[in-house]
């Protein structure tokens, strides 16, 4: 087991190091092959690990790396069934993304740098998935942040890309503040920062501490997972290459936040406030993302807002204490979202870097029918058409919310259901406009054999997107839920109320999805020649960016300017200068006594003599 | 000695103060020199009075030394004044400030 885990972590890291070391010598094919090989080996190691894993979690330690004053941080891994499945999911999706990238980046000159970062990205994500020690997890957490910065700003010759990378880096960094604070609190409170230790001490932890820690970790998770209020970076993260978006959205960075909440479940169970906050934030974000996706024209931005919205459902499920459901949606989302992103990448290349869905149209479907089928599989799963993976997993999250007592959860359910309707609407808007419409201003279609080669790695994802729901179908269908039974000892069991709610929710969800499909058809059927909506509040992400600018950035700038101009220069420097010039004036006055004119010199001399004599006289008399 | 020493010292102090104020307050080098001479004369007077009071000739010797010193000083000072005037200078002490920092 130790060997499997060591291999799992070592292969992507070795791949990245080799790419960096051999960069001048590697040909394009060798580079892509090496990266994909590293990922395939990691997937094999992950599968081997899961194969040997029982219901009991395994802890492995590779030694200590920080120790002071009774606190020690170790390279320790906590390998339970959740982590095992997470590693398999990450490695599997990442492998397909690597294969796809090898073709997608066929004309890029920095392919070695690209694959190096890609491997490193997966390595850090696997560290997050496996780490037991929260300090080690933080290492992965920050590493993922760095890789996202490097990959979003991958085409660094153009400033907007660099800005997008920087934005992602800085916004997630704001969330990391919560992580660091929580880490400090945990170390101060318990002297260790390992997940196993937290789980063991969760019962003895005071509820206030647990709530505070939970809220701080939730804030960190919101930053990484692009939940409100820290979600503005994700739509801009589209500046990077499309496979990177697929990796960030499906397998690595964005899911890290939810996964952190799942790993901390024993502690969060002690703090119901955090669960309610997570559920509410998740549902609100789901609604926000879906609403913003409705108005976008850029296919990648639609998918980005859709990710924000779908991760909201995972937060909803995790907030209701149903980690199995959250993980189920995480997996389903990983499959269909990476599929959608990679098909979007093919669409964009087919029109030679055209992102606007209103310039694509039916020619694309006729030219690349396989691509249409792939996209339709992903879209069906995202819109939660009945019996697809997204249908079951999203329904599970909504059922959790409905079954959970409390008005907050009911409100979350209503928001989630509304978001589900909007989801179906924007997904089919995207599908109909991009694959059926007759555009007014068509882009030029190019035909390359590489486009068809890129479709190949996507078929497994398409199949999974459609059928993966049956790994964990709701109870009333009577099919054994494999995922739930596999995770039975690892996560909290599903409460019976949820099982009762499932039937109602699944029927409602199916109706909602079909209603969204129908409404999208009414608005965007090809006969209507749909036109894009004019730019408005929704196009701009409901003003979240503007709000961030006006409410946070500008006051901060003003404050900084005031601190600099007003406080620092005027008050502090002024005080220093005034002191100096005062001393200068004093010294000039003293100098004038002795050097300005013979008269004053003489007067000083005589005055000093007089004083001396008077003093002597006073002493002697 | 007819006059008590304290009177002699009082006159000497007055003379010294007059000389000091003159040296400090006057602008002209010539008058500053005269002020200095006053101060020297006051010191000489104090020496002479004290020599008489204590029946000690050392005081009178000191008076002679002071006279020599004063004449030498006056000669040197006047020579400097003449030299300065020849070089286009004035007899204002304040205008000889080329060594000062605030020129």
GROMACS .gro file of N, CA, C and O in nm, chain A residues 72-136:
model
  260
   72UNK      N    1   0.458   1.902   1.542
   72UNK     CA    2   0.534   1.845   1.432
   72UNK      C    3   0.442   1.827   1.312
   72UNK      O    4   0.325   1.792   1.326
   73UNK      N    5   0.495   1.859   1.196
   73UNK     CA    6   0.423   1.835   1.072
   73UNK      C    7   0.491   1.721   1.000
   73UNK      O    8   0.613   1.717   0.992
   74UNK      N    9   0.410   1.626   0.952
   74UNK     CA   10   0.469   1.510   0.887
   74UNK      C   11   0.421   1.501   0.743
   74UNK      O   12   0.319   1.556   0.707
   75UNK      N   13   0.497   1.426   0.665
   75UNK     CA   14   0.448   1.387   0.533
   75UNK      C   15   0.357   1.265   0.553
   75UNK      O   16   0.395   1.153   0.524
   76UNK      N   17   0.240   1.288   0.607
   76UNK     CA   18   0.156   1.173   0.638
   76UNK      C   19   0.034   1.174   0.549
   76UNK      O   20  -0.022   1.280   0.519
   77UNK      N   21  -0.006   1.055   0.508
   77UNK     CA   22  -0.121   1.041   0.419
   77UNK      C   23  -0.231   0.966   0.493
   77UNK      O   24  -0.205   0.876   0.572
   78UNK      N   25  -0.354   1.009   0.467
   78UNK     CA   26  -0.470   0.937   0.520
   78UNK      C   27  -0.545   0.882   0.400
   78UNK      O   28  -0.606   0.957   0.325
   79UNK      N   29  -0.534   0.751   0.382
   79UNK     CA   30  -0.589   0.691   0.260
   79UNK      C   31  -0.714   0.614   0.297
   79UNK      O   32  -0.708   0.501   0.347
   80UNK      N   33  -0.829   0.677   0.278
   80UNK     CA   34  -0.953   0.602   0.298
   80UNK      C   35  -1.023   0.587   0.164
   80UNK      O   36  -0.970   0.623   0.060
   81UNK      N   37  -1.143   0.534   0.168
   81UNK     CA   38  -1.208   0.503   0.039
   81UNK      C   39  -1.243   0.629  -0.038
   81UNK      O   40  -1.245   0.629  -0.163
   82UNK      N   41  -1.273   0.735   0.035
   82UNK     CA   42  -1.302   0.862  -0.034
   82UNK      C   43  -1.179   0.911  -0.108
   82UNK      O   44  -1.184   0.945  -0.227
   83UNK      N   45  -1.065   0.911  -0.038
   83UNK     CA   46  -0.941   0.957  -0.102
   83UNK      C   47  -0.905   0.866  -0.218
   83UNK      O   48  -0.858   0.912  -0.323
   84UNK      N   49  -0.926   0.735  -0.199
   84UNK     CA   50  -0.893   0.641  -0.307
   84UNK      C   51  -0.971   0.672  -0.433
   84UNK      O   52  -0.914   0.682  -0.543
   85UNK      N   53  -1.103   0.689  -0.417
   85UNK     CA   54  -1.186   0.719  -0.535
   85UNK      C   55  -1.149   0.854  -0.594
   85UNK      O   56  -1.149   0.871  -0.716
   86UNK      N   57  -1.119   0.949  -0.505
   86UNK     CA   58  -1.082   1.082  -0.555
   86UNK      C   59  -0.957   1.071  -0.641
   86UNK      O   60  -0.950   1.129  -0.750
   87UNK      N   61  -0.858   0.996  -0.593
   87UNK     CA   62  -0.734   0.981  -0.671
   87UNK      C   63  -0.762   0.916  -0.805
   87UNK      O   64  -0.708   0.957  -0.908
   88UNK      N   65  -0.846   0.812  -0.804
   88UNK     CA   66  -0.876   0.745  -0.931
   88UNK      C   67  -0.944   0.843  -1.026
   88UNK      O   68  -0.909   0.853  -1.145
   89UNK      N   69  -1.042   0.918  -0.973
   89UNK     CA   70  -1.112   1.014  -1.058
   89UNK      C   71  -1.016   1.117  -1.116
   89UNK      O   72  -1.015   1.143  -1.237
   90UNK      N   73  -0.935   1.174  -1.028
   90UNK     CA   74  -0.841   1.277  -1.073
   90UNK      C   75  -0.746   1.221  -1.177
   90UNK      O   76  -0.726   1.279  -1.284
   91UNK      N   77  -0.688   1.105  -1.145
   91UNK     CA   78  -0.588   1.050  -1.237
   91UNK      C   79  -0.652   1.013  -1.370
   91UNK      O   80  -0.594   1.036  -1.477
   92UNK      N   81  -0.773   0.958  -1.364
   92UNK     CA   82  -0.839   0.914  -1.487
   92UNK      C   83  -0.872   1.033  -1.577
   92UNK      O   84  -0.836   1.038  -1.695
   93UNK      N   85  -0.939   1.132  -1.519
   93UNK     CA   86  -0.976   1.249  -1.599
   93UNK      C   87  -0.851   1.320  -1.649
   93UNK      O   88  -0.841   1.362  -1.765
   94UNK      N   89  -0.749   1.329  -1.560
   94UNK     CA   90  -0.627   1.399  -1.600
   94UNK      C   91  -0.556   1.325  -1.713
   94UNK      O   92  -0.500   1.387  -1.804
   95UNK      N   93  -0.561   1.191  -1.708
   95UNK     CA   94  -0.496   1.115  -1.816
   95UNK      C   95  -0.562   1.148  -1.950
   95UNK      O   96  -0.494   1.175  -2.050
   96UNK      N   97  -0.696   1.148  -1.951
   96UNK     CA   98  -0.764   1.178  -2.077
   96UNK      C   99  -0.733   1.320  -2.122
   96UNK      O  100  -0.715   1.346  -2.242
   97UNK      N  101  -0.725   1.412  -2.025
   97UNK     CA  102  -0.693   1.551  -2.062
   97UNK      C  103  -0.553   1.559  -2.118
   97UNK      O  104  -0.527   1.634  -2.214
   98UNK      N  105  -0.461   1.480  -2.063
   98UNK     CA  106  -0.324   1.480  -2.117
   98UNK      C  107  -0.323   1.429  -2.260
   98UNK      O  108  -0.255   1.487  -2.347
   99UNK      N  109  -0.395   1.320  -2.284
   99UNK     CA  110  -0.399   1.265  -2.420
   99UNK      C  111  -0.455   1.369  -2.517
   99UNK      O  112  -0.404   1.390  -2.627
  100UNK      N  113  -0.561   1.435  -2.473
  100UNK     CA  114  -0.624   1.536  -2.558
  100UNK      C  115  -0.529   1.653  -2.582
  100UNK      O  116  -0.517   1.704  -2.693
  101UNK      N  117  -0.460   1.692  -2.474
  101UNK     CA  118  -0.368   1.806  -2.484
  101UNK      C  119  -0.259   1.781  -2.586
  101UNK      O  120  -0.213   1.873  -2.654
  102UNK      N  121  -0.213   1.655  -2.593
  102UNK     CA  122  -0.103   1.624  -2.683
  102UNK      C  123  -0.139   1.665  -2.825
  102UNK      O  124  -0.053   1.708  -2.903
  103UNK      N  125  -0.268   1.653  -2.860
  103UNK     CA  126  -0.310   1.697  -2.993
  103UNK      C  127  -0.346   1.845  -2.991
  103UNK      O  128  -0.312   1.920  -3.083
  104UNK      N  129  -0.413   1.887  -2.885
  104UNK     CA  130  -0.463   2.025  -2.883
  104UNK      C  131  -0.350   2.125  -2.891
  104UNK      O  132  -0.361   2.228  -2.958
  105UNK      N  133  -0.238   2.094  -2.827
  105UNK     CA  134  -0.126   2.189  -2.824
  105UNK      C  135  -0.028   2.163  -2.938
  105UNK      O  136   0.091   2.192  -2.926
  106UNK      N  137  -0.079   2.108  -3.048
  106UNK     CA  138   0.012   2.062  -3.154
  106UNK      C  139   0.089   2.176  -3.219
  106UNK      O  140   0.192   2.152  -3.282
  107UNK      N  141   0.040   2.299  -3.205
  107UNK     CA  142   0.112   2.408  -3.270
  107UNK      C  143   0.181   2.500  -3.171
  107UNK      O  144   0.239   2.600  -3.210
  108UNK      N  145   0.172   2.465  -3.046
  108UNK     CA  146   0.230   2.554  -2.945
  108UNK      C  147   0.379   2.527  -2.931
  108UNK      O  148   0.423   2.414  -2.939
  109UNK      N  149   0.456   2.633  -2.908
  109UNK     CA  150   0.601   2.610  -2.904
  109UNK      C  151   0.650   2.573  -2.764
  109UNK      O  152   0.755   2.513  -2.750
  110UNK      N  153   0.573   2.607  -2.660
  110UNK     CA  154   0.623   2.576  -2.524
  110UNK      C  155   0.557   2.450  -2.470
  110UNK      O  156   0.509   2.451  -2.358
  111UNK      N  157   0.552   2.345  -2.551
  111UNK     CA  158   0.478   2.227  -2.506
  111UNK      C  159   0.539   2.164  -2.381
  111UNK      O  160   0.467   2.115  -2.294
  112UNK      N  161   0.673   2.167  -2.368
  112UNK     CA  162   0.734   2.103  -2.251
  112UNK      C  163   0.693   2.176  -2.124
  112UNK      O  164   0.661   2.115  -2.022
  113UNK      N  165   0.693   2.308  -2.130
  113UNK     CA  166   0.651   2.386  -2.013
  113UNK      C  167   0.506   2.352  -1.978
  113UNK      O  168   0.471   2.333  -1.861
  114UNK      N  169   0.424   2.341  -2.082
  114UNK     CA  170   0.284   2.311  -2.061
  114UNK      C  171   0.266   2.178  -1.990
  114UNK      O  172   0.197   2.168  -1.887
  115UNK      N  173   0.331   2.074  -2.042
  115UNK     CA  174   0.312   1.942  -1.982
  115UNK      C  175   0.375   1.934  -1.843
  115UNK      O  176   0.325   1.863  -1.756
  116UNK      N  177   0.483   2.007  -1.824
  116UNK     CA  178   0.545   2.010  -1.691
  116UNK      C  179   0.445   2.064  -1.589
  116UNK      O  180   0.421   2.004  -1.485
  117UNK      N  181   0.384   2.177  -1.621
  117UNK     CA  182   0.285   2.235  -1.527
  117UNK      C  183   0.165   2.143  -1.510
  117UNK      O  184   0.110   2.130  -1.402
  118UNK      N  185   0.125   2.079  -1.621
  118UNK     CA  186   0.008   1.993  -1.613
  118UNK      C  187   0.033   1.878  -1.516
  118UNK      O  188  -0.048   1.848  -1.428
  119UNK      N  189   0.151   1.814  -1.530
  119UNK     CA  190   0.185   1.705  -1.438
  119UNK      C  191   0.196   1.755  -1.295
  119UNK      O  192   0.150   1.690  -1.201
  120UNK      N  193   0.256   1.870  -1.280
  120UNK     CA  194   0.273   1.926  -1.146
  120UNK      C  195   0.137   1.956  -1.083
  120UNK      O  196   0.115   1.931  -0.964
  121UNK      N  197   0.047   2.005  -1.165
  121UNK     CA  198  -0.088   2.036  -1.120
  121UNK      C  199  -0.153   1.910  -1.062
  121UNK      O  200  -0.207   1.910  -0.950
  122UNK      N  201  -0.145   1.802  -1.138
  122UNK     CA  202  -0.206   1.677  -1.091
  122UNK      C  203  -0.136   1.629  -0.964
  122UNK      O  204  -0.202   1.583  -0.869
  123UNK      N  205  -0.004   1.643  -0.960
  123UNK     CA  206   0.069   1.601  -0.840
  123UNK      C  207   0.017   1.675  -0.717
  123UNK      O  208  -0.014   1.614  -0.614
  124UNK      N  209   0.005   1.806  -0.727
  124UNK     CA  210  -0.041   1.883  -0.611
  124UNK      C  211  -0.184   1.846  -0.574
  124UNK      O  212  -0.219   1.840  -0.456
  125UNK      N  213  -0.264   1.818  -0.677
  125UNK     CA  214  -0.402   1.780  -0.646
  125UNK      C  215  -0.405   1.646  -0.573
  125UNK      O  216  -0.483   1.626  -0.481
  126UNK      N  217  -0.317   1.554  -0.613
  126UNK     CA  218  -0.312   1.425  -0.544
  126UNK      C  219  -0.262   1.444  -0.400
  126UNK      O  220  -0.307   1.373  -0.309
  127UNK      N  221  -0.172   1.541  -0.380
  127UNK     CA  222  -0.130   1.571  -0.242
  127UNK      C  223  -0.251   1.616  -0.160
  127UNK      O  224  -0.272   1.571  -0.047
  128UNK      N  225  -0.333   1.703  -0.218
  128UNK     CA  226  -0.454   1.747  -0.147
  128UNK      C  227  -0.543   1.627  -0.117
  128UNK      O  228  -0.597   1.612  -0.008
  129UNK      N  229  -0.558   1.539  -0.216
  129UNK     CA  230  -0.649   1.426  -0.200
  129UNK      C  231  -0.601   1.331  -0.091
  129UNK      O  232  -0.682   1.270  -0.022
  130UNK      N  233  -0.470   1.318  -0.076
  130UNK     CA  234  -0.418   1.215   0.014
  130UNK      C  235  -0.376   1.268   0.150
  130UNK      O  236  -0.372   1.193   0.246
  131UNK      N  237  -0.342   1.395   0.158
  131UNK     CA  238  -0.273   1.442   0.279
  131UNK      C  239  -0.356   1.419   0.404
  131UNK      O  240  -0.477   1.438   0.405
  132UNK      N  241  -0.288   1.377   0.508
  132UNK     CA  242  -0.352   1.367   0.638
  132UNK      C  243  -0.318   1.491   0.720
  132UNK      O  244  -0.403   1.546   0.789
  133UNK      N  245  -0.193   1.532   0.708
  133UNK     CA  246  -0.147   1.648   0.782
  133UNK      C  247  -0.196   1.775   0.712
  133UNK      O  248  -0.175   1.790   0.592
  134UNK      N  249  -0.258   1.864   0.786
  134UNK     CA  250  -0.315   1.982   0.721
  134UNK      C  251  -0.207   2.075   0.667
  134UNK      O  252  -0.232   2.152   0.575
  135UNK      N  253  -0.087   2.068   0.724
  135UNK     CA  254   0.022   2.150   0.671
  135UNK      C  255   0.065   2.096   0.535
  135UNK      O  256   0.089   2.171   0.440
  136UNK      N  257   0.072   1.964   0.525
  136UNK     CA  258   0.104   1.903   0.396
  136UNK      C  259  -0.007   1.932   0.295
  136UNK      O  260   0.019   1.961   0.178
   0.00000   0.00000   0.00000
